[in-house]
PDB file of N, CA and C in Angstrom:
ATOM      1  N   PHE A 189      33.232  46.638  24.253  1.00  0.00           N
ATOM      2  CA  PHE A 189      32.239  47.005  23.262  1.00  0.00           C
ATOM      3  C   PHE A 189      31.843  45.776  22.460  1.00  0.00           C
ATOM      4  N   SER A 190      30.550  45.701  22.131  1.00  0.00           N
ATOM      5  CA  SER A 190      30.053  44.597  21.322  1.00  0.00           C
ATOM      6  C   SER A 190      28.884  45.098  20.478  1.00  0.00           C
ATOM      7  N   HIS A 191      28.605  44.376  19.441  1.00  0.00           N
ATOM      8  CA  HIS A 191      27.430  44.711  18.640  1.00  0.00           C
ATOM      9  C   HIS A 191      26.155  44.475  19.455  1.00  0.00           C
ATOM     10  N   TYR A 192      26.191  43.533  20.386  1.00  0.00           N
ATOM     11  CA  TYR A 192      24.995  43.154  21.136  1.00  0.00           C
ATOM     12  C   TYR A 192      24.981  43.721  22.547  1.00  0.00           C
ATOM     13  N   PRO A 193      23.843  44.273  22.977  1.00  0.00           N
ATOM     14  CA  PRO A 193      23.707  44.725  24.369  1.00  0.00           C
ATOM     15  C   PRO A 193      23.605  43.521  25.304  1.00  0.00           C
ATOM     16  N   THR A 194      23.760  43.774  26.585  1.00  0.00           N
ATOM     17  CA  THR A 194      23.831  42.679  27.555  1.00  0.00           C
ATOM     18  C   THR A 194      22.564  41.831  27.616  1.00  0.00           C
ATOM     19  N   ASP A 195      21.403  42.377  27.300  1.00  0.00           N
ATOM     20  CA  ASP A 195      20.193  41.559  27.360  1.00  0.00           C
ATOM     21  C   ASP A 195      20.131  40.532  26.227  1.00  0.00           C
ATOM     22  N   TYR A 196      21.039  40.574  25.271  1.00  0.00           N
ATOM     23  CA  TYR A 196      21.138  39.550  24.233  1.00  0.00           C
ATOM     24  C   TYR A 196      22.099  38.429  24.638  1.00  0.00           C
ATOM     25  N   LEU A 197      22.731  38.554  25.799  1.00  0.00           N
ATOM     26  CA  LEU A 197      23.792  37.622  26.189  1.00  0.00           C
ATOM     27  C   LEU A 197      23.360  36.615  27.251  1.00  0.00           C
ATOM     28  N   ASN A 198      22.069  36.372  27.385  1.00  0.00           N
ATOM     29  CA  ASN A 198      21.583  35.444  28.409  1.00  0.00           C
ATOM     30  C   ASN A 198      22.121  34.032  28.233  1.00  0.00           C
ATOM     31  N   SER A 199      22.490  33.667  27.017  1.00  0.00           N
ATOM     32  CA  SER A 199      23.021  32.321  26.787  1.00  0.00           C
ATOM     33  C   SER A 199      24.490  32.203  27.202  1.00  0.00           C
ATOM     34  N   ALA A 200      25.069  33.303  27.697  1.00  0.00           N
ATOM     35  CA  ALA A 200      26.471  33.299  28.141  1.00  0.00           C
ATOM     36  C   ALA A 200      26.559  33.788  29.585  1.00  0.00           C
ATOM     37  N   PRO A 201      26.009  33.020  30.542  1.00  0.00           N
ATOM     38  CA  PRO A 201      25.985  33.493  31.934  1.00  0.00           C
ATOM     39  C   PRO A 201      27.370  33.740  32.529  1.00  0.00           C
ATOM     40  N   ALA A 202      28.369  32.976  32.145  1.00  0.00           N
ATOM     41  CA  ALA A 202      29.725  33.198  32.685  1.00  0.00           C
ATOM     42  C   ALA A 202      30.269  34.537  32.196  1.00  0.00           C
ATOM     43  N   PHE A 203      30.007  34.863  30.946  1.00  0.00           N
ATOM     44  CA  PHE A 203      30.451  36.144  30.399  1.00  0.00           C
ATOM     45  C   PHE A 203      29.771  37.288  31.135  1.00  0.00           C
ATOM     46  N   LEU A 204      28.465  37.169  31.370  1.00  0.00           N
ATOM     47  CA  LEU A 204      27.737  38.206  32.113  1.00  0.00           C
ATOM     48  C   LEU A 204      28.267  38.334  33.540  1.00  0.00           C
ATOM     49  N   ALA A 205      28.587  37.213  34.162  1.00  0.00           N
ATOM     50  CA  ALA A 205      29.131  37.247  35.521  1.00  0.00           C
ATOM     51  C   ALA A 205      30.467  37.988  35.532  1.00  0.00           C
ATOM     52  N   ASN A 206      31.297  37.753  34.521  1.00  0.00           N
ATOM     53  CA  ASN A 206      32.581  38.455  34.441  1.00  0.00           C
ATOM     54  C   ASN A 206      32.387  39.945  34.189  1.00  0.00           C
ATOM     55  N   LEU A 207      31.365  40.312  33.414  1.00  0.00           N
ATOM     56  CA  LEU A 207      31.086  41.735  33.214  1.00  0.00           C
ATOM     57  C   LEU A 207      30.650  42.410  34.514  1.00  0.00           C
ATOM     58  N   SER A 208      30.088  41.637  35.420  1.00  0.00           N
ATOM     59  CA  SER A 208      29.641  42.179  36.708  1.00  0.00           C
ATOM     60  C   SER A 208      30.745  42.226  37.750  1.00  0.00           C
ATOM     61  N   ASN A 209      31.904  41.684  37.441  1.00  0.00           N
ATOM     62  CA  ASN A 209      33.012  41.629  38.389  1.00  0.00           C
ATOM     63  C   ASN A 209      33.802  42.938  38.326  1.00  0.00           C
ATOM     64  N   ALA A 210      33.814  43.658  39.420  1.00  0.00           N
ATOM     65  CA  ALA A 210      34.567  44.919  39.482  1.00  0.00           C
ATOM     66  C   ALA A 210      35.750  44.816  40.444  1.00  0.00           C
ATOM     67  N   SER A 211      36.194  43.593  40.723  1.00  0.00           N
ATOM     68  CA  SER A 211      37.265  43.431  41.704  1.00  0.00           C
ATOM     69  C   SER A 211      38.607  43.976  41.210  1.00  0.00           C
ATOM     70  N   GLN A 212      38.825  44.001  39.907  1.00  0.00           N
ATOM     71  CA  GLN A 212      40.109  44.478  39.397  1.00  0.00           C
ATOM     72  C   GLN A 212      40.001  45.802  38.650  1.00  0.00           C
ATOM     73  N   HIS A 213      38.830  46.090  38.101  1.00  0.00           N
ATOM     74  CA  HIS A 213      38.648  47.334  37.342  1.00  0.00           C
ATOM     75  C   HIS A 213      37.167  47.562  37.086  1.00  0.00           C
ATOM     76  N   ASP A 214      36.844  48.804  36.770  1.00  0.00           N
ATOM     77  CA  ASP A 214      35.479  49.137  36.378  1.00  0.00           C
ATOM     78  C   ASP A 214      35.283  48.757  34.917  1.00  0.00           C
ATOM     79  N   ILE A 215      34.073  48.355  34.598  1.00  0.00           N
ATOM     80  CA  ILE A 215      33.752  48.011  33.218  1.00  0.00           C
ATOM     81  C   ILE A 215      32.625  48.913  32.740  1.00  0.00           C
ATOM     82  N   LEU A 216      32.815  49.476  31.578  1.00  0.00           N
ATOM     83  CA  LEU A 216      31.761  50.209  30.881  1.00  0.00           C
ATOM     84  C   LEU A 216      31.530  49.456  29.583  1.00  0.00           C
ATOM     85  N   TYR A 217      30.412  48.757  29.501  1.00  0.00           N
ATOM     86  CA  TYR A 217      30.102  47.921  28.341  1.00  0.00           C
ATOM     87  C   TYR A 217      29.145  48.676  27.432  1.00  0.00           C
ATOM     88  N   LEU A 218      29.494  48.775  26.150  1.00  0.00           N
ATOM     89  CA  LEU A 218      28.672  49.477  25.168  1.00  0.00           C
ATOM     90  C   LEU A 218      28.230  48.482  24.111  1.00  0.00           C
ATOM     91  N   GLY A 219      26.927  48.362  23.944  1.00  0.00           N
ATOM     92  CA  GLY A 219      26.376  47.467  22.938  1.00  0.00           C
ATOM     93  C   GLY A 219      25.485  48.232  21.986  1.00  0.00           C
ATOM     94  N   GLY A 220      25.259  47.668  20.848  1.00  0.00           N
ATOM     95  CA  GLY A 220      24.416  48.312  19.841  1.00  0.00           C
ATOM     96  C   GLY A 220      23.228  47.447  19.496  1.00  0.00           C
ATOM     97  N   HIS A 221      23.100  47.099  18.265  1.00  0.00           N
ATOM     98  CA  HIS A 221      22.070  46.257  17.668  1.00  0.00           C
ATOM     99  C   HIS A 221      20.702  46.930  17.631  1.00  0.00           C
ATOM    100  N   ARG A 222      20.196  47.361  18.773  1.00  0.00           N
ATOM    101  CA  ARG A 222      18.932  48.112  18.779  1.00  0.00           C
ATOM    102  C   ARG A 222      19.230  49.565  18.451  1.00  0.00           C
ATOM    103  N   HIS A 223      18.256  50.233  17.891  1.00  0.00           N
ATOM    104  CA  HIS A 223      18.434  51.626  17.480  1.00  0.00           C
ATOM    105  C   HIS A 223      17.826  52.523  18.544  1.00  0.00           C
ATOM    106  N   ASN A 224      18.567  52.692  19.613  1.00  0.00           N
ATOM    107  CA  ASN A 224      18.132  53.433  20.787  1.00  0.00           C
ATOM    108  C   ASN A 224      19.371  53.783  21.594  1.00  0.00           C
ATOM    109  N   VAL A 225      19.264  54.769  22.499  1.00  0.00           N
ATOM    110  CA  VAL A 225      20.353  55.107  23.412  1.00  0.00           C
ATOM    111  C   VAL A 225      19.771  55.094  24.822  1.00  0.00           C
ATOM    112  N   ASP A 226      20.164  54.095  25.623  1.00  0.00           N
ATOM    113  CA  ASP A 226      19.648  54.031  26.993  1.00  0.00           C
ATOM    114  C   ASP A 226      20.478  53.062  27.821  1.00  0.00           C
ATOM    115  N   ASN A 227      20.269  53.131  29.114  1.00  0.00           N
ATOM    116  CA  ASN A 227      20.882  52.174  30.035  1.00  0.00           C
ATOM    117  C   ASN A 227      19.817  51.525  30.912  1.00  0.00           C
ATOM    118  N   THR A 228      18.604  51.477  30.399  1.00  0.00           N
ATOM    119  CA  THR A 228      17.497  50.899  31.170  1.00  0.00           C
ATOM    120  C   THR A 228      16.922  49.634  30.543  1.00  0.00           C
ATOM    121  N   THR A 229      17.161  49.393  29.254  1.00  0.00           N
ATOM    122  CA  THR A 229      16.608  48.205  28.605  1.00  0.00           C
ATOM    123  C   THR A 229      17.617  47.067  28.544  1.00  0.00           C
ATOM    124  N   THR A 230      18.786  47.259  29.107  1.00  0.00           N
ATOM    125  CA  THR A 230      19.838  46.249  29.096  1.00  0.00           C
ATOM    126  C   THR A 230      19.754  45.401  30.355  1.00  0.00           C
ATOM    127  N   ARG A 231      20.443  44.275  30.350  1.00  0.00           N
ATOM    128  CA  ARG A 231      20.560  43.454  31.557  1.00  0.00           C
ATOM    129  C   ARG A 231      21.639  44.086  32.432  1.00  0.00           C
ATOM    130  N   PRO A 232      21.318  44.407  33.685  1.00  0.00           N
ATOM    131  CA  PRO A 232      22.305  45.064  34.559  1.00  0.00           C
ATOM    132  C   PRO A 232      23.555  44.206  34.761  1.00  0.00           C
ATOM    133  N   ILE A 233      24.688  44.870  34.852  1.00  0.00           N
ATOM    134  CA  ILE A 233      25.959  44.208  35.180  1.00  0.00           C
ATOM    135  C   ILE A 233      26.572  44.904  36.399  1.00  0.00           C
ATOM    136  N   LEU A 234      25.729  45.243  37.344  1.00  0.00           N
ATOM    137  CA  LEU A 234      26.164  45.956  38.550  1.00  0.00           C
ATOM    138  C   LEU A 234      27.265  45.193  39.261  1.00  0.00           C
ATOM    139  N   PRO A 235      28.230  45.881  39.808  1.00  0.00           N
ATOM    140  CA  PRO A 235      28.343  47.321  40.000  1.00  0.00           C
ATOM    141  C   PRO A 235      28.850  48.059  38.759  1.00  0.00           C
ATOM    142  N   ASN A 236      29.109  47.338  37.661  1.00  0.00           N
ATOM    143  CA  ASN A 236      29.582  47.980  36.440  1.00  0.00           C
ATOM    144  C   ASN A 236      28.400  48.553  35.661  1.00  0.00           C
ATOM    145  N   ARG A 237      28.705  49.235  34.561  1.00  0.00           N
ATOM    146  CA  ARG A 237      27.663  49.949  33.820  1.00  0.00           C
ATOM    147  C   ARG A 237      27.656  49.522  32.358  1.00  0.00           C
ATOM    148  N   ASN A 238      26.478  49.661  31.746  1.00  0.00           N
ATOM    149  CA  ASN A 238      26.372  49.352  30.326  1.00  0.00           C
ATOM    150  C   ASN A 238      25.275  50.177  29.666  1.00  0.00           C
ATOM    151  N   TRP A 239      25.430  50.367  28.366  1.00  0.00           N
ATOM    152  CA  TRP A 239      24.518  51.185  27.566  1.00  0.00           C
ATOM    153  C   TRP A 239      24.238  50.513  26.225  1.00  0.00           C
ATOM    154  N   VAL A 240      23.060  50.780  25.689  1.00  0.00           N
ATOM    155  CA  VAL A 240      22.765  50.543  24.279  1.00  0.00           C
ATOM    156  C   VAL A 240      23.075  51.858  23.577  1.00  0.00           C
ATOM    157  N   VAL A 241      23.882  51.816  22.537  1.00  0.00           N
ATOM    158  CA  VAL A 241      24.294  53.054  21.869  1.00  0.00           C
ATOM    159  C   VAL A 241      24.034  52.993  20.367  1.00  0.00           C
ATOM    160  N   GLY A 242      22.876  52.471  19.983  1.00  0.00           N
ATOM    161  CA  GLY A 242      22.564  52.329  18.564  1.00  0.00           C
ATOM    162  C   GLY A 242      21.575  53.346  18.046  1.00  0.00           C
ATOM    163  N   GLY A 243      21.299  54.420  18.786  1.00  0.00           N
ATOM    164  CA  GLY A 243      20.310  55.402  18.338  1.00  0.00           C
ATOM    165  C   GLY A 243      20.923  56.468  17.470  1.00  0.00           C
ATOM    166  N   GLY A 244      20.079  57.205  16.848  1.00  0.00           N
ATOM    167  CA  GLY A 244      20.542  58.297  16.011  1.00  0.00           C
ATOM    168  C   GLY A 244      19.928  58.310  14.633  1.00  0.00           C
ATOM    169  N   GLY A 245      18.899  57.490  14.443  1.00  0.00           N
ATOM    170  CA  GLY A 245      18.240  57.474  13.141  1.00  0.00           C
ATOM    171  C   GLY A 245      19.038  56.687  12.132  1.00  0.00           C
ATOM    172  N   GLY A 246      18.757  56.925  10.898  1.00  0.00           N
ATOM    173  CA  GLY A 246      19.461  56.204   9.857  1.00  0.00           C
ATOM    174  C   GLY A 246      18.739  54.918   9.526  1.00  0.00           C
ATOM    175  N   TRP A 247      19.326  53.789   9.928  1.00  0.00           N
ATOM    176  CA  TRP A 247      18.765  52.493   9.566  1.00  0.00           C
ATOM    177  C   TRP A 247      17.389  52.272  10.182  1.00  0.00           C
ATOM    178  N   GLY A 248      17.225  52.623  11.435  1.00  0.00           N
ATOM    179  CA  GLY A 248      15.947  52.389  12.091  1.00  0.00           C
ATOM    180  C   GLY A 248      15.829  53.154  13.390  1.00  0.00           C
ATOM    181  N   CYS A 249      14.624  53.222  13.888  1.00  0.00           N
ATOM    182  CA  CYS A 249      14.327  53.933  15.134  1.00  0.00           C
ATOM    183  C   CYS A 249      13.453  53.041  15.998  1.00  0.00           C
ATOM    184  N   ASP A 250      14.056  52.023  16.604  1.00  0.00           N
ATOM    185  CA  ASP A 250      13.301  51.066  17.399  1.00  0.00           C
ATOM    186  C   ASP A 250      12.725  51.691  18.661  1.00  0.00           C
ATOM    187  N   GLY A 251      13.405  52.650  19.219  1.00  0.00           N
ATOM    188  CA  GLY A 251      12.976  53.229  20.486  1.00  0.00           C
ATOM    189  C   GLY A 251      12.816  54.731  20.392  1.00  0.00           C
ATOM    190  N   SER A 252      12.361  55.301  21.474  1.00  0.00           N
ATOM    191  CA  SER A 252      12.106  56.743  21.488  1.00  0.00           C
ATOM    192  C   SER A 252      13.319  57.560  21.922  1.00  0.00           C
ATOM    193  N   SER A 253      14.370  56.907  22.413  1.00  0.00           N
ATOM    194  CA  SER A 253      15.557  57.622  22.886  1.00  0.00           C
ATOM    195  C   SER A 253      16.609  57.637  21.790  1.00  0.00           C
ATOM    196  N   GLN A 254      16.602  58.697  20.994  1.00  0.00           N
ATOM    197  CA  GLN A 254      17.524  58.812  19.874  1.00  0.00           C
ATOM    198  C   GLN A 254      18.579  59.871  20.195  1.00  0.00           C
ATOM    199  N   GLY A 255      19.810  59.604  19.821  1.00  0.00           N
ATOM    200  CA  GLY A 255      20.887  60.546  20.085  1.00  0.00           C
ATOM    201  C   GLY A 255      22.214  59.827  20.141  1.00  0.00           C
ATOM    202  N   PHE A 256      23.052  60.206  21.112  1.00  0.00           N
ATOM    203  CA  PHE A 256      24.358  59.575  21.251  1.00  0.00           C
ATOM    204  C   PHE A 256      24.781  59.612  22.711  1.00  0.00           C
ATOM    205  N   LEU A 257      25.789  58.831  23.036  1.00  0.00           N
ATOM    206  CA  LEU A 257      26.325  58.755  24.391  1.00  0.00           C
ATOM    207  C   LEU A 257      27.565  59.633  24.494  1.00  0.00           C
ATOM    208  N   VAL A 258      27.633  60.407  25.570  1.00  0.00           N
ATOM    209  CA  VAL A 258      28.802  61.235  25.854  1.00  0.00           C
ATOM    210  C   VAL A 258      29.547  60.590  27.013  1.00  0.00           C
ATOM    211  N   GLY A 259      30.848  60.461  26.864  1.00  0.00           N
ATOM    212  CA  GLY A 259      31.674  59.938  27.939  1.00  0.00           C
ATOM    213  C   GLY A 259      32.839  60.871  28.207  1.00  0.00           C
ATOM    214  N   THR A 260      33.063  61.190  29.468  1.00  0.00           N
ATOM    215  CA  THR A 260      34.212  62.009  29.842  1.00  0.00           C
ATOM    216  C   THR A 260      35.094  61.200  30.786  1.00  0.00           C
ATOM    217  N   VAL A 261      36.380  61.270  30.555  1.00  0.00           N
ATOM    218  CA  VAL A 261      37.344  60.528  31.368  1.00  0.00           C
ATOM    219  C   VAL A 261      37.953  61.483  32.378  1.00  0.00           C
ATOM    220  N   GLY A 262      37.813  61.149  33.654  1.00  0.00           N
ATOM    221  CA  GLY A 262      38.350  61.984  34.718  1.00  0.00           C
ATOM    222  C   GLY A 262      39.818  61.710  34.982  1.00  0.00           C
ATOM    223  N   GLU A 263      40.398  62.526  35.839  1.00  0.00           N
ATOM    224  CA  GLU A 263      41.811  62.339  36.190  1.00  0.00           C
ATOM    225  C   GLU A 263      42.063  60.992  36.857  1.00  0.00           C
ATOM    226  N   ASP A 264      41.013  60.440  37.486  1.00  0.00           N
ATOM    227  CA  ASP A 264      41.131  59.121  38.110  1.00  0.00           C
ATOM    228  C   ASP A 264      40.832  57.994  37.122  1.00  0.00           C
ATOM    229  N   TYR A 265      40.668  58.348  35.836  1.00  0.00           N
ATOM    230  CA  TYR A 265      40.397  57.427  34.736  1.00  0.00           C
ATOM    231  C   TYR A 265      38.981  56.849  34.763  1.00  0.00           C
ATOM    232  N   ARG A 266      38.146  57.343  35.643  1.00  0.00           N
ATOM    233  CA  ARG A 266      36.746  56.914  35.642  1.00  0.00           C
ATOM    234  C   ARG A 266      36.036  57.601  34.476  1.00  0.00           C
ATOM    235  N   VAL A 267      35.201  56.847  33.792  1.00  0.00           N
ATOM    236  CA  VAL A 267      34.441  57.388  32.672  1.00  0.00           C
ATOM    237  C   VAL A 267      33.018  57.679  33.151  1.00  0.00           C
ATOM    238  N   ASP A 268      32.643  58.945  33.090  1.00  0.00           N
ATOM    239  CA  ASP A 268      31.272  59.346  33.407  1.00  0.00           C
ATOM    240  C   ASP A 268      30.510  59.472  32.095  1.00  0.00           C
ATOM    241  N   THR A 269      29.277  58.998  32.081  1.00  0.00           N
ATOM    242  CA  THR A 269      28.500  58.954  30.843  1.00  0.00           C
ATOM    243  C   THR A 269      27.130  59.583  31.032  1.00  0.00           C
ATOM    244  N   TYR A 270      26.610  60.093  29.940  1.00  0.00           N
ATOM    245  CA  TYR A 270      25.215  60.546  29.897  1.00  0.00           C
ATOM    246  C   TYR A 270      24.771  60.547  28.442  1.00  0.00           C
ATOM    247  N   ALA A 271      23.477  60.397  28.257  1.00  0.00           N
ATOM    248  CA  ALA A 271      22.916  60.395  26.912  1.00  0.00           C
ATOM    249  C   ALA A 271      22.597  61.817  26.489  1.00  0.00           C
ATOM    250  N   GLU A 272      22.943  62.147  25.274  1.00  0.00           N
ATOM    251  CA  GLU A 272      22.562  63.424  24.667  1.00  0.00           C
ATOM    252  C   GLU A 272      21.482  63.071  23.633  1.00  0.00           C
ATOM    253  N   LEU A 273      20.240  63.344  23.994  1.00  0.00           N
ATOM    254  CA  LEU A 273      19.115  62.910  23.169  1.00  0.00           C
ATOM    255  C   LEU A 273      18.527  64.062  22.371  1.00  0.00           C
ATOM    256  N   VAL A 274      17.949  63.727  21.260  1.00  0.00           N
ATOM    257  CA  VAL A 274      17.250  64.690  20.415  1.00  0.00           C
ATOM    258  C   VAL A 274      15.822  64.217  20.244  1.00  0.00           C
ATOM    259  N   SER A 275      14.971  65.106  19.794  1.00  0.00           N
ATOM    260  CA  SER A 275      13.585  64.755  19.551  1.00  0.00           C
ATOM    261  C   SER A 275      13.505  63.599  18.551  1.00  0.00           C
ATOM    262  N   HIS A 276      12.680  62.641  18.849  1.00  0.00           N
ATOM    263  CA  HIS A 276      12.506  61.480  17.973  1.00  0.00           C
ATOM    264  C   HIS A 276      12.132  61.919  16.559  1.00  0.00           C
ATOM    265  N   ASP A 277      11.298  62.942  16.447  1.00  0.00           N
ATOM    266  CA  ASP A 277      10.862  63.404  15.125  1.00  0.00           C
ATOM    267  C   ASP A 277      11.996  64.030  14.323  1.00  0.00           C
ATOM    268  N   VAL A 278      13.003  64.588  15.004  1.00  0.00           N
ATOM    269  CA  VAL A 278      14.147  65.166  14.294  1.00  0.00           C
ATOM    270  C   VAL A 278      15.028  64.050  13.742  1.00  0.00           C
ATOM    271  N   CYS A 279      15.264  63.050  14.554  1.00  0.00           N
ATOM    272  CA  CYS A 279      16.150  61.963  14.172  1.00  0.00           C
ATOM    273  C   CYS A 279      15.456  60.960  13.246  1.00  0.00           C
ATOM    274  N   CYS A 280      14.189  60.769  13.433  1.00  0.00           N
ATOM    275  CA  CYS A 280      13.441  59.755  12.706  1.00  0.00           C
ATOM    276  C   CYS A 280      12.159  60.364  12.157  1.00  0.00           C
ATOM    277  N   PRO A 281      12.270  61.219  11.141  1.00  0.00           N
ATOM    278  CA  PRO A 281      11.065  61.858  10.616  1.00  0.00           C
ATOM    279  C   PRO A 281      10.121  60.820  10.027  1.00  0.00           C
ATOM    280  N   PRO A 282       8.832  61.154   9.973  1.00  0.00           N
ATOM    281  CA  PRO A 282       7.886  60.208   9.380  1.00  0.00           C
ATOM    282  C   PRO A 282       8.279  59.889   7.936  1.00  0.00           C
ATOM    283  N   LEU A 283       8.036  58.663   7.551  1.00  0.00           N
ATOM    284  CA  LEU A 283       8.360  58.250   6.192  1.00  0.00           C
ATOM    285  C   LEU A 283       7.377  58.873   5.208  1.00  0.00           C
ATOM    286  N   PRO A 284       7.824  59.180   4.006  1.00  0.00           N
ATOM    287  CA  PRO A 284       6.891  59.698   3.013  1.00  0.00           C
ATOM    288  C   PRO A 284       5.922  58.597   2.606  1.00  0.00           C
ATOM    289  N   PRO A 285       4.754  58.967   2.115  1.00  0.00           N
ATOM    290  CA  PRO A 285       3.808  57.917   1.700  1.00  0.00           C
ATOM    291  C   PRO A 285       4.401  57.100   0.560  1.00  0.00           C
ATOM    292  N   PRO A 286       4.045  55.819   0.497  1.00  0.00           N
ATOM    293  CA  PRO A 286       4.585  54.986  -0.581  1.00  0.00           C
ATOM    294  C   PRO A 286       4.034  55.448  -1.928  1.00  0.00           C
ATOM    295  N   PRO A 287       4.759  55.148  -2.997  1.00  0.00           N
ATOM    296  CA  PRO A 287       4.254  55.531  -4.312  1.00  0.00           C
ATOM    297  C   PRO A 287       2.959  54.794  -4.611  1.00  0.00           C
ATOM    298  N   SER A 288       2.180  55.388  -5.445  1.00  0.00           N
ATOM    299  CA  SER A 288       0.903  54.792  -5.813  1.00  0.00           C
ATOM    300  C   SER A 288       1.132  53.424  -6.436  1.00  0.00           C
ATOM    301  N   THR A 289       0.313  52.461  -6.049  1.00  0.00           N
ATOM    302  CA  THR A 289       0.466  51.108  -6.583  1.00  0.00           C
ATOM    303  C   THR A 289      -0.595  50.799  -7.628  1.00  0.00           C
ATOM    304  N   THR A 290      -1.413  51.768  -7.948  1.00  0.00           N
ATOM    305  CA  THR A 290      -2.419  51.510  -8.987  1.00  0.00           C
ATOM    306  C   THR A 290      -1.728  51.475 -10.338  1.00  0.00           C
ATOM    307  N   THR A 291      -2.176  50.580 -11.178  1.00  0.00           N
ATOM    308  CA  THR A 291      -1.594  50.480 -12.511  1.00  0.00           C
ATOM    309  C   THR A 291      -2.584  51.028 -13.522  1.00  0.00           C
ATOM    310  N   GLN A 292      -2.056  51.673 -14.489  1.00  0.00           N
ATOM    311  CA  GLN A 292      -2.901  52.198 -15.554  1.00  0.00           C
ATOM    312  C   GLN A 292      -2.791  51.253 -16.734  1.00  0.00           C
ATOM    313  N   SER A 293      -3.942  50.903 -17.279  1.00  0.00           N
ATOM    314  CA  SER A 293      -3.904  50.021 -18.434  1.00  0.00           C
ATOM    315  C   SER A 293      -3.554  50.838 -19.670  1.00  0.00           C
ATOM    316  N   SER A 294      -2.827  50.223 -20.552  1.00  0.00           N
ATOM    317  CA  SER A 294      -2.441  50.883 -21.785  1.00  0.00           C
ATOM    318  C   SER A 294      -3.643  50.916 -22.723  1.00  0.00           C
ATOM    319  N   PRO A 295      -3.741  51.959 -23.518  1.00  0.00           N
ATOM    320  CA  PRO A 295      -4.835  51.968 -24.496  1.00  0.00           C
ATOM    321  C   PRO A 295      -4.632  50.848 -25.502  1.00  0.00           C
ATOM    322  N   PRO A 296      -5.715  50.315 -26.035  1.00  0.00           N
ATOM    323  CA  PRO A 296      -5.564  49.205 -26.994  1.00  0.00           C
ATOM    324  C   PRO A 296      -4.728  49.640 -28.211  1.00  0.00           C
ATOM    325  N   ARG A 297      -3.929  48.700 -28.717  1.00  0.00           N
ATOM    326  CA  ARG A 297      -3.119  48.966 -29.902  1.00  0.00           C
ATOM    327  C   ARG A 297      -3.753  48.278 -31.110  1.00  0.00           C
ATOM    328  N   ASP A 298      -3.509  48.847 -32.213  1.00  0.00           N
ATOM    329  CA  ASP A 298      -3.913  48.171 -33.441  1.00  0.00           C
ATOM    330  C   ASP A 298      -2.894  47.095 -33.738  1.00  0.00           C
ATOM    331  N   ILE A 299      -3.343  45.867 -33.778  1.00  0.00           N
ATOM    332  CA  ILE A 299      -2.451  44.735 -34.059  1.00  0.00           C
ATOM    333  C   ILE A 299      -2.702  44.333 -35.520  1.00  0.00           C
ATOM    334  N   PRO A 300      -1.664  44.354 -36.315  1.00  0.00           N
ATOM    335  CA  PRO A 300      -1.872  43.986 -37.713  1.00  0.00           C
ATOM    336  C   PRO A 300      -2.300  42.528 -37.845  1.00  0.00           C
ATOM    337  N   THR A 301      -3.169  42.285 -38.772  1.00  0.00           N
ATOM    338  CA  THR A 301      -3.642  40.931 -39.019  1.00  0.00           C
ATOM    339  C   THR A 301      -2.778  40.329 -40.104  1.00  0.00           C
ATOM    340  N   ILE A 302      -2.298  39.123 -39.866  1.00  0.00           N
ATOM    341  CA  ILE A 302      -1.474  38.432 -40.850  1.00  0.00           C
ATOM    342  C   ILE A 302      -2.391  37.512 -41.650  1.00  0.00           C
ATOM    343  N   VAL A 303      -2.358  37.657 -42.917  1.00  0.00           N
ATOM    344  CA  VAL A 303      -3.229  36.853 -43.785  1.00  0.00           C
ATOM    345  C   VAL A 303      -2.423  35.828 -44.515  1.00  0.00           C
TER     346      VAL A 303
END
């Protein structure tokens, strides 16, 4: 798991190559940073798998796939995953209009004259 999805790791080709190595074990890499849930916008690490798991509203809604990732561990210890998505409008409702920025001038005041 990392804060960054695999498409942010292009400057670390050896690390990406190791994520793609399944000779000793399967790798399920989970990254965040973007506010979306998908396995299509990441850099592939085949034969292993990876997901962006930063969706769900809150801070931001960068993409249209909002929700969370479900993972089930089988008796063979393989983790099967799928996205449980919700409507974008439910997770990321439209923002309310900003407050009015017009300023009202104060009525003139009587300023005492100093003699």
